[in-house]
Coordinates of N, CA and C in Angstrom, one line a residue:
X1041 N -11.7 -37.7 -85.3 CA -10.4 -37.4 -86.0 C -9.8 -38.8 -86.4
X1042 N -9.2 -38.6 -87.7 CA -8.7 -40.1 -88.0 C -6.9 -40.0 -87.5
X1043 N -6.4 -40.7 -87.5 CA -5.0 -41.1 -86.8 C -4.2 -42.3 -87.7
X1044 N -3.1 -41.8 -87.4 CA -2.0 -43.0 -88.5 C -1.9 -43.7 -87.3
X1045 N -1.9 -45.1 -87.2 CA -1.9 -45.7 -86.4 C -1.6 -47.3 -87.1
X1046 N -0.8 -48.0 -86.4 CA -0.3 -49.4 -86.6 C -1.7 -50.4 -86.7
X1047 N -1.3 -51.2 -87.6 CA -2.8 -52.4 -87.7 C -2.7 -53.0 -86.1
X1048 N -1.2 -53.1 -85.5 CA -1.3 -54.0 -84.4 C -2.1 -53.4 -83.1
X1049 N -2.4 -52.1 -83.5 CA -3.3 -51.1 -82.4 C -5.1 -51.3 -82.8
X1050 N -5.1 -51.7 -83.8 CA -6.9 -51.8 -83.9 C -7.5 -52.8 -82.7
X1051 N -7.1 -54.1 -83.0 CA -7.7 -55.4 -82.3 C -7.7 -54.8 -80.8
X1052 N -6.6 -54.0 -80.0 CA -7.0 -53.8 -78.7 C -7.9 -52.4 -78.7
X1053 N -7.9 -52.1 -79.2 CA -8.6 -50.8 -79.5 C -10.5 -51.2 -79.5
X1054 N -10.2 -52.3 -80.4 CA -11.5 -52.9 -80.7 C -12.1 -53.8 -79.4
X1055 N -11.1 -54.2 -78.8 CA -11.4 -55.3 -77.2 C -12.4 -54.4 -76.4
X1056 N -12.0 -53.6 -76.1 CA -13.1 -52.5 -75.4 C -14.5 -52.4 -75.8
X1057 N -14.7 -52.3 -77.3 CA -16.3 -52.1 -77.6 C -17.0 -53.3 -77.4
X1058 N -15.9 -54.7 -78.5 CA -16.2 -55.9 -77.9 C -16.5 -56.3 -76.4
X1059 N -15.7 -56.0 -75.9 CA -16.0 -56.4 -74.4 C -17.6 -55.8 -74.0
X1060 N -17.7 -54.7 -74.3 CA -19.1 -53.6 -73.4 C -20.1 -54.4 -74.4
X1061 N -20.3 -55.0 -75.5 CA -21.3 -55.4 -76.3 C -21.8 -56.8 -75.9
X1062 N -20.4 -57.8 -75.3 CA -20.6 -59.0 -74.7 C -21.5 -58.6 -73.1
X1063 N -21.1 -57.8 -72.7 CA -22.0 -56.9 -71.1 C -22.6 -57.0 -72.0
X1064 N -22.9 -56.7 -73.1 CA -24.6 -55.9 -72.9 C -26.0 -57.4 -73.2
X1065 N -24.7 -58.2 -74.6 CA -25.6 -59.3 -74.9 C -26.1 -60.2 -73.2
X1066 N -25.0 -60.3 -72.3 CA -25.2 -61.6 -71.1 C -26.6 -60.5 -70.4
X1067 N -26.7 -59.3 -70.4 CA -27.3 -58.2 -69.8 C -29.0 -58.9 -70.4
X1068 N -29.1 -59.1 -71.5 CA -30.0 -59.7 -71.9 C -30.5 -61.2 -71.7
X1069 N -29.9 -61.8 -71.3 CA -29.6 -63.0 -71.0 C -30.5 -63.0 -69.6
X1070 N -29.9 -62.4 -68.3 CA -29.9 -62.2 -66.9 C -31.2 -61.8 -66.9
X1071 N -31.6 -61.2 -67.2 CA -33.2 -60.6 -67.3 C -34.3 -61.6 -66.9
X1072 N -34.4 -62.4 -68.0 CA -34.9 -63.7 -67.9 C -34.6 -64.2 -67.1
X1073 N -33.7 -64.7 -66.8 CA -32.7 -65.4 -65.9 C -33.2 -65.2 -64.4
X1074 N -33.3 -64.5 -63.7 CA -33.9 -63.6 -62.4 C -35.1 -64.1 -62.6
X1075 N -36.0 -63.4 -63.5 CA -37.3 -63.5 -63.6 C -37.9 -65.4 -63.4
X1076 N -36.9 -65.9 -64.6 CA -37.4 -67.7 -64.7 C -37.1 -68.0 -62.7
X1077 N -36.1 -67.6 -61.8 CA -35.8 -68.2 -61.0 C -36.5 -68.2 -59.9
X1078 N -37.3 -66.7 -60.1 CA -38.0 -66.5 -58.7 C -37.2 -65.5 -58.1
X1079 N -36.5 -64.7 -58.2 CA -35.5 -64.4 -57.2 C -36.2 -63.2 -56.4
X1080 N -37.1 -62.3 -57.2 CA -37.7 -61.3 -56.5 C -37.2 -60.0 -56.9
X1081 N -37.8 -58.9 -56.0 CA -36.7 -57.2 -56.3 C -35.2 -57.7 -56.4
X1082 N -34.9 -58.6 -55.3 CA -33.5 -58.2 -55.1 C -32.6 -58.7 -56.5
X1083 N -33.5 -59.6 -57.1 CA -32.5 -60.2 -58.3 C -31.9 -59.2 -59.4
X1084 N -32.7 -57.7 -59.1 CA -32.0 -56.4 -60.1 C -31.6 -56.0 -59.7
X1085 N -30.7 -56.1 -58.9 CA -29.5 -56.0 -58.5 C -28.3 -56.7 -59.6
X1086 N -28.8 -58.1 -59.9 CA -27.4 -58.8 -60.2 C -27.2 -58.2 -61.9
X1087 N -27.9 -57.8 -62.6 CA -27.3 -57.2 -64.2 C -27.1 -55.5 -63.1
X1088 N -27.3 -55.1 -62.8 CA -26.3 -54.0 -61.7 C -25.3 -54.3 -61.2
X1089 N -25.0 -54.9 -61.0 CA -23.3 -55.8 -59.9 C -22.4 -56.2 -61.3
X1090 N -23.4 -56.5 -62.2 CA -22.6 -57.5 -63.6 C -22.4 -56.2 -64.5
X1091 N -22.7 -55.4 -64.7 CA -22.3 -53.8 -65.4 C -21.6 -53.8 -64.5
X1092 N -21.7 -53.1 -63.3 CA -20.5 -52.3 -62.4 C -19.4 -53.3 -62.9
X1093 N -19.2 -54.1 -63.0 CA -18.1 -55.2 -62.7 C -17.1 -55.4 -63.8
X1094 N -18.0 -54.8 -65.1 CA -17.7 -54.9 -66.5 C -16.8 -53.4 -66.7
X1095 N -18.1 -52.4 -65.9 CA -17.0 -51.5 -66.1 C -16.1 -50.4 -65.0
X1096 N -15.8 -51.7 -64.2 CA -14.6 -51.2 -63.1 C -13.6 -52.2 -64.1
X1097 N -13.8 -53.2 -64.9 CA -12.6 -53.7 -65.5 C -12.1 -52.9 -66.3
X1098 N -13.1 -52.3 -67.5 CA -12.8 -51.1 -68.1 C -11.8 -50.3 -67.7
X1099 N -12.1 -49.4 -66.7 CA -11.7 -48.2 -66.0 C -10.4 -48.8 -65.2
X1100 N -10.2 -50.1 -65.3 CA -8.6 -50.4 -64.5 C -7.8 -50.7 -65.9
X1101 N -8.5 -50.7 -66.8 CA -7.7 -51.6 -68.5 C -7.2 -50.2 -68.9
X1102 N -7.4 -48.9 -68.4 CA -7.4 -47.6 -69.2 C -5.5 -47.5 -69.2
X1103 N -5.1 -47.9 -67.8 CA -4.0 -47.2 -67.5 C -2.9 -48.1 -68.4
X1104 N -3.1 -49.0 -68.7 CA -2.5 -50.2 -68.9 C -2.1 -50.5 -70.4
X1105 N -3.1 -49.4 -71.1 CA -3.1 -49.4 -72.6 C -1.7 -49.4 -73.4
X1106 N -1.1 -50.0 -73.9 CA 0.4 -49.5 -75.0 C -0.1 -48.3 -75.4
X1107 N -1.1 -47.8 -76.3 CA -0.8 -47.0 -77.2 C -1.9 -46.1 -76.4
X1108 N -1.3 -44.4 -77.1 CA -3.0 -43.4 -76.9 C -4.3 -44.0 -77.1
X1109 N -4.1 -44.0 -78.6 CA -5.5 -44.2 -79.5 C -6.1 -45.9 -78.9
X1110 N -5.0 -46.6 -78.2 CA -6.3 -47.6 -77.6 C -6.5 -47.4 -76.5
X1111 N -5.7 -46.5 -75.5 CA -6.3 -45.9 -74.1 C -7.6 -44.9 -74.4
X1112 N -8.0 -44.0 -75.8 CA -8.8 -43.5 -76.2 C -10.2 -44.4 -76.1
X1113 N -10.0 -45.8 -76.8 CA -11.3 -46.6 -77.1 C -11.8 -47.2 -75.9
X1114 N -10.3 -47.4 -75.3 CA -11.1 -47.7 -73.3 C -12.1 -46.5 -72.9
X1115 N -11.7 -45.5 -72.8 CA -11.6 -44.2 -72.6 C -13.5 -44.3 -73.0
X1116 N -13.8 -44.2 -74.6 CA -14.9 -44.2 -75.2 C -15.9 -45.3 -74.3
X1117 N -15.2 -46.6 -74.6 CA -16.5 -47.8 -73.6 C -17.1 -47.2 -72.4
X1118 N -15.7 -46.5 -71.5 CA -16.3 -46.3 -70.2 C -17.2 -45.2 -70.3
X1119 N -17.2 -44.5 -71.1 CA -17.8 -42.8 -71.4 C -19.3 -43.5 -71.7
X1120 N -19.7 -45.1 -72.6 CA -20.5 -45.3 -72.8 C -21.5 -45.7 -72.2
X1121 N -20.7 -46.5 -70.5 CA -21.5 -47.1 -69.4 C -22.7 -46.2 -68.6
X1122 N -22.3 -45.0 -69.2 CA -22.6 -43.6 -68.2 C -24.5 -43.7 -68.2
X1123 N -24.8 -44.1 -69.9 CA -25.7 -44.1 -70.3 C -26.6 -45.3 -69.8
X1124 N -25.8 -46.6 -69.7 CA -26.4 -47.6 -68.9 C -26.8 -47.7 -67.9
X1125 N -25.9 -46.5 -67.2 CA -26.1 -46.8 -65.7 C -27.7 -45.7 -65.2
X1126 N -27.2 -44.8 -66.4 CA -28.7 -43.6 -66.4 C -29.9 -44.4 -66.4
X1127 N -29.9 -45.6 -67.0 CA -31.4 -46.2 -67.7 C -31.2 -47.3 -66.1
X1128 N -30.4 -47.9 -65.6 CA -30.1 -48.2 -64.4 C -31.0 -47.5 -63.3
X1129 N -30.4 -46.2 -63.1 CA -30.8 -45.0 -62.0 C -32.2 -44.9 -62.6
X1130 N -32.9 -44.5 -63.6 CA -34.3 -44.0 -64.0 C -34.9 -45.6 -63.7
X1131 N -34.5 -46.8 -63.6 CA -35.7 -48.2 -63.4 C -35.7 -48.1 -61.9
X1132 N -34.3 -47.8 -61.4 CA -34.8 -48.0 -59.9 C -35.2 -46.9 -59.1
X1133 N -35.8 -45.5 -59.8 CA -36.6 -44.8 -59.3 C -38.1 -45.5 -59.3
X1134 N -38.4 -45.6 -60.4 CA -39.6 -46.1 -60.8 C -39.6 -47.5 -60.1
X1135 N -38.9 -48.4 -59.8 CA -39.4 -49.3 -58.8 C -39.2 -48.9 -57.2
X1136 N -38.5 -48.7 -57.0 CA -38.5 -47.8 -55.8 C -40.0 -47.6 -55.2
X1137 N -40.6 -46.2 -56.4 CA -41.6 -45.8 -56.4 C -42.9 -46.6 -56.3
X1138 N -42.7 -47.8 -56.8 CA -43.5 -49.2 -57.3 C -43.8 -49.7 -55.8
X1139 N -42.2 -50.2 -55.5 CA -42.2 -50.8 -54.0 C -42.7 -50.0 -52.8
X1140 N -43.0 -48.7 -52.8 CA -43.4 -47.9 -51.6 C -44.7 -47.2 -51.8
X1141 N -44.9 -46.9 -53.3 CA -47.0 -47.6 -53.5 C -47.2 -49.1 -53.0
X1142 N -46.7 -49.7 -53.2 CA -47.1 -51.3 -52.7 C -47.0 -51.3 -51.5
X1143 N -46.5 -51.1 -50.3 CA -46.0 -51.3 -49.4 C -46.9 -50.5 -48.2
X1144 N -47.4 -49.1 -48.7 CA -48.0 -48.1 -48.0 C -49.2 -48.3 -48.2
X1145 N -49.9 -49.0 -49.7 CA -51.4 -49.0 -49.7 C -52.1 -50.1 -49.4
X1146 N -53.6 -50.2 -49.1 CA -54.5 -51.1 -49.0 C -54.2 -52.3 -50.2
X1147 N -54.5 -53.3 -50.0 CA -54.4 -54.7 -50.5 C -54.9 -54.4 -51.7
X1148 N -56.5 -54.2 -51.1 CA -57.5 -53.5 -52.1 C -57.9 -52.6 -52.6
X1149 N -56.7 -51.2 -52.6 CA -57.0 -50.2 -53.2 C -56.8 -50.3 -54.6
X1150 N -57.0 -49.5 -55.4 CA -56.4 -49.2 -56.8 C -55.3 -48.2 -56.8
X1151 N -54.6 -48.6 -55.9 CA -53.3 -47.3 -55.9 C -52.2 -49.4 -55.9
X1152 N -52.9 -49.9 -55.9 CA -52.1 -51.5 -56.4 C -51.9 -51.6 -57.8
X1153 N -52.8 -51.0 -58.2 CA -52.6 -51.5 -59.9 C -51.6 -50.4 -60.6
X1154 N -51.3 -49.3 -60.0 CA -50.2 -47.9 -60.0 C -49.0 -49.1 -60.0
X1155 N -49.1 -49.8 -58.7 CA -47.5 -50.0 -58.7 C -47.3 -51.4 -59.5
X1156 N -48.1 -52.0 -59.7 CA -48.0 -53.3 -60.7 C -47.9 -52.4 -62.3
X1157 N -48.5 -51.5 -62.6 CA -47.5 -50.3 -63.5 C -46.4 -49.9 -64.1
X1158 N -46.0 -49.3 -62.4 CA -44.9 -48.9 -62.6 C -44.0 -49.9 -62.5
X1159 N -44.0 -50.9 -61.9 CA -43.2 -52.2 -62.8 C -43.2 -52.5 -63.9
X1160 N -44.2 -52.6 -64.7 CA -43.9 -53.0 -65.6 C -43.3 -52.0 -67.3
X1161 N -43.6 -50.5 -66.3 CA -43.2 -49.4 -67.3 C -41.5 -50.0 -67.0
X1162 N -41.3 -49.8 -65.5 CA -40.1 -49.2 -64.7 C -38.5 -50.2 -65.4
X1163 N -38.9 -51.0 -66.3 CA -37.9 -51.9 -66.7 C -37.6 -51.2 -68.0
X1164 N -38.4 -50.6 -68.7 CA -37.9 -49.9 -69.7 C -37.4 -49.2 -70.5
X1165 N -36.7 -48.5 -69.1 CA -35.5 -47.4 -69.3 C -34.1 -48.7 -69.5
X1166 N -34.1 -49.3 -69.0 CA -32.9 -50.1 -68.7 C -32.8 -50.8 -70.1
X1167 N -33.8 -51.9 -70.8 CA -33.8 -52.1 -72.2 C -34.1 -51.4 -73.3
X1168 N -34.3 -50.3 -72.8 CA -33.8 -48.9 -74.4 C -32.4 -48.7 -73.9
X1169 N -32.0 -48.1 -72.7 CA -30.7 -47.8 -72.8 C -29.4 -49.3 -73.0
X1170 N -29.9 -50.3 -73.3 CA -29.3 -51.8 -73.6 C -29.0 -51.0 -75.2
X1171 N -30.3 -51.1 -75.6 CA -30.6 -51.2 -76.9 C -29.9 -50.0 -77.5
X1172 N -29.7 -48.8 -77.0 CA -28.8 -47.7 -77.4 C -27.7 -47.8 -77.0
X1173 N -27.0 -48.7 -75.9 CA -25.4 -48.7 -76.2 C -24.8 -49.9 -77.1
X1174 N -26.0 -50.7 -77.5 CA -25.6 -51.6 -79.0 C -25.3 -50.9 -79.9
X1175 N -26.4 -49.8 -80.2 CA -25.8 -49.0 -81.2 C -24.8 -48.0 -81.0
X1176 N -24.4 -47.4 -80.0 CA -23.7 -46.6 -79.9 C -22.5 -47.1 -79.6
X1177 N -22.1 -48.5 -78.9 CA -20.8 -49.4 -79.4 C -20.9 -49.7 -80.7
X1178 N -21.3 -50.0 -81.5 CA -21.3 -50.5 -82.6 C -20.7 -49.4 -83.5
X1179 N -20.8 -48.2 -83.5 CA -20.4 -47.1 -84.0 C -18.9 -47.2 -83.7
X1180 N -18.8 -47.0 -82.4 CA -17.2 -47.2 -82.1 C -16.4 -48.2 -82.1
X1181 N -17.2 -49.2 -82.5 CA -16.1 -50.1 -83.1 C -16.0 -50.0 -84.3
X1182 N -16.8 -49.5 -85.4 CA -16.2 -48.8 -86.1 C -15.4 -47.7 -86.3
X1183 N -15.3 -47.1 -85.1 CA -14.3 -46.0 -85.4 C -12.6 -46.4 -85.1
X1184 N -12.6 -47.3 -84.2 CA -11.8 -47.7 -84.1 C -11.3 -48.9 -85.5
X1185 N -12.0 -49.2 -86.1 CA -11.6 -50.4 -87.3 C -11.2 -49.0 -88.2
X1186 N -11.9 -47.5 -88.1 CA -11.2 -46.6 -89.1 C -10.0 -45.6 -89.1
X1187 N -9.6 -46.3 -87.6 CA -8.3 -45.8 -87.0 C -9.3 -44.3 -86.6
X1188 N -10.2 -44.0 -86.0 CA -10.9 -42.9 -85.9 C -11.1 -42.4 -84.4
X1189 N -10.8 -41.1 -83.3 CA -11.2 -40.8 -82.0 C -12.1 -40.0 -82.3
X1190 N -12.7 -39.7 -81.1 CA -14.1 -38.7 -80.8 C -13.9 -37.5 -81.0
X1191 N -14.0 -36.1 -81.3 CA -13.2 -35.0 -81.6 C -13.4 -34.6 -79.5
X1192 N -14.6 -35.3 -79.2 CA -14.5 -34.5 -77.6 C -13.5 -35.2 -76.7
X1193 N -13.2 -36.8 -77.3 CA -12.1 -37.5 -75.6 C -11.0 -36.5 -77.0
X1194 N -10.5 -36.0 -78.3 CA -9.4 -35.5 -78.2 C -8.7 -34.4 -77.8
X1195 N -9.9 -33.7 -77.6 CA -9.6 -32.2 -77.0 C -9.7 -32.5 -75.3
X1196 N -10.7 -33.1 -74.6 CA -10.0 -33.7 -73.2 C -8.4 -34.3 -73.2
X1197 N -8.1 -35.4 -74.1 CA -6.9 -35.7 -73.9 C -6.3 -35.5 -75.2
X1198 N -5.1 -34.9 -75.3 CA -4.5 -34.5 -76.3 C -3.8 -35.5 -77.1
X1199 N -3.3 -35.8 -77.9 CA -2.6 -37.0 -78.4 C -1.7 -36.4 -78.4
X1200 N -0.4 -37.5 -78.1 CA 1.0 -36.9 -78.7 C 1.5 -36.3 -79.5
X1201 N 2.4 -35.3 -80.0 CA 2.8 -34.5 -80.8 C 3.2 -35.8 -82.0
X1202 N 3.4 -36.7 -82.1 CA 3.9 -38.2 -82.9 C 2.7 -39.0 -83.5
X1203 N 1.7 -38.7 -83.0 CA 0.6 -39.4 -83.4 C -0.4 -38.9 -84.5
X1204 N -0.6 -38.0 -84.4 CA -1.5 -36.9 -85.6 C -1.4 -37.2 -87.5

């Protein structure tokens, strides 16, 4: 739904998708980053810690907003992390699963080359779902440049009778 809304409400409106797209570029960054250092399992943790982190800032910026329509585009970022965190939860099943074929079988079985596998499937969920919240921020910051909300955050939250 589009909305009359002041120009001085876009740019914060727009900080939110901006912000989740800067997460997602350093997101790409860290990857490598872990991997060049050596750090091992535990270094996937840290683009985990670095999302959570991005979006508990989100989720504390919601309350804080001047206007509806930019507590709306907070509102949208955080709605978008859901999907990050899914492709998050689906890699660390599949390593999980990686780590406890590795850990339970013979040196020399072929139930080794399963979990050297599923590593290398098991990252995949995590850089599609990267790759689909570029595009799916990128939309919303255009909706926000068209003064535009989601028709579903406006039936969850109603806009002011002044805003419409």
């Amino acid at each position: 739904m589009v909305f009359d809304v002041e120009a001085s409400e876009v740019k914060p409106a727009k900080n939110a998708h901006e912000l989740f797209m800067v997460s997602l570029g350093a997101l790409l960054l860290l990857g490598p980053m872990t991997i060049f250092l050596e750090m091992g399992r535990i270094s996937l943790l840290i683009p985990l810690l670095f999302s959570s982190a991005f979006a508990l800032y989100t989720y504390l910026r919601i309350p804080h907003s001047q206007s509806w329509f930019i507590q709306m585009h907070w509102r949208l970022a955080l709605r978008n992390y859901r999907w990050l965190f899914l492709g998050y939860a689906i890699t660390s099943v599949l390593l999980i699963g990686s780590w406890l074929i590795e850990t339970t079988s013979h040196t020399d079985s072929p139930a080794q080359l399963l979990a050297i596998a599923l590593i290398r499937i098991g990252l995949m969920p995590t850089i599609i779902m990267v790759f689909a919240c570029f595009v799916m921020e990128n939309g919303a910051l255009n909706q926000a440049l068209r003064h535009e909300v989601p028709e579903g955050l406006v039936k969850l939250f109603p806009p002011p009778e002044n805003s419409v």
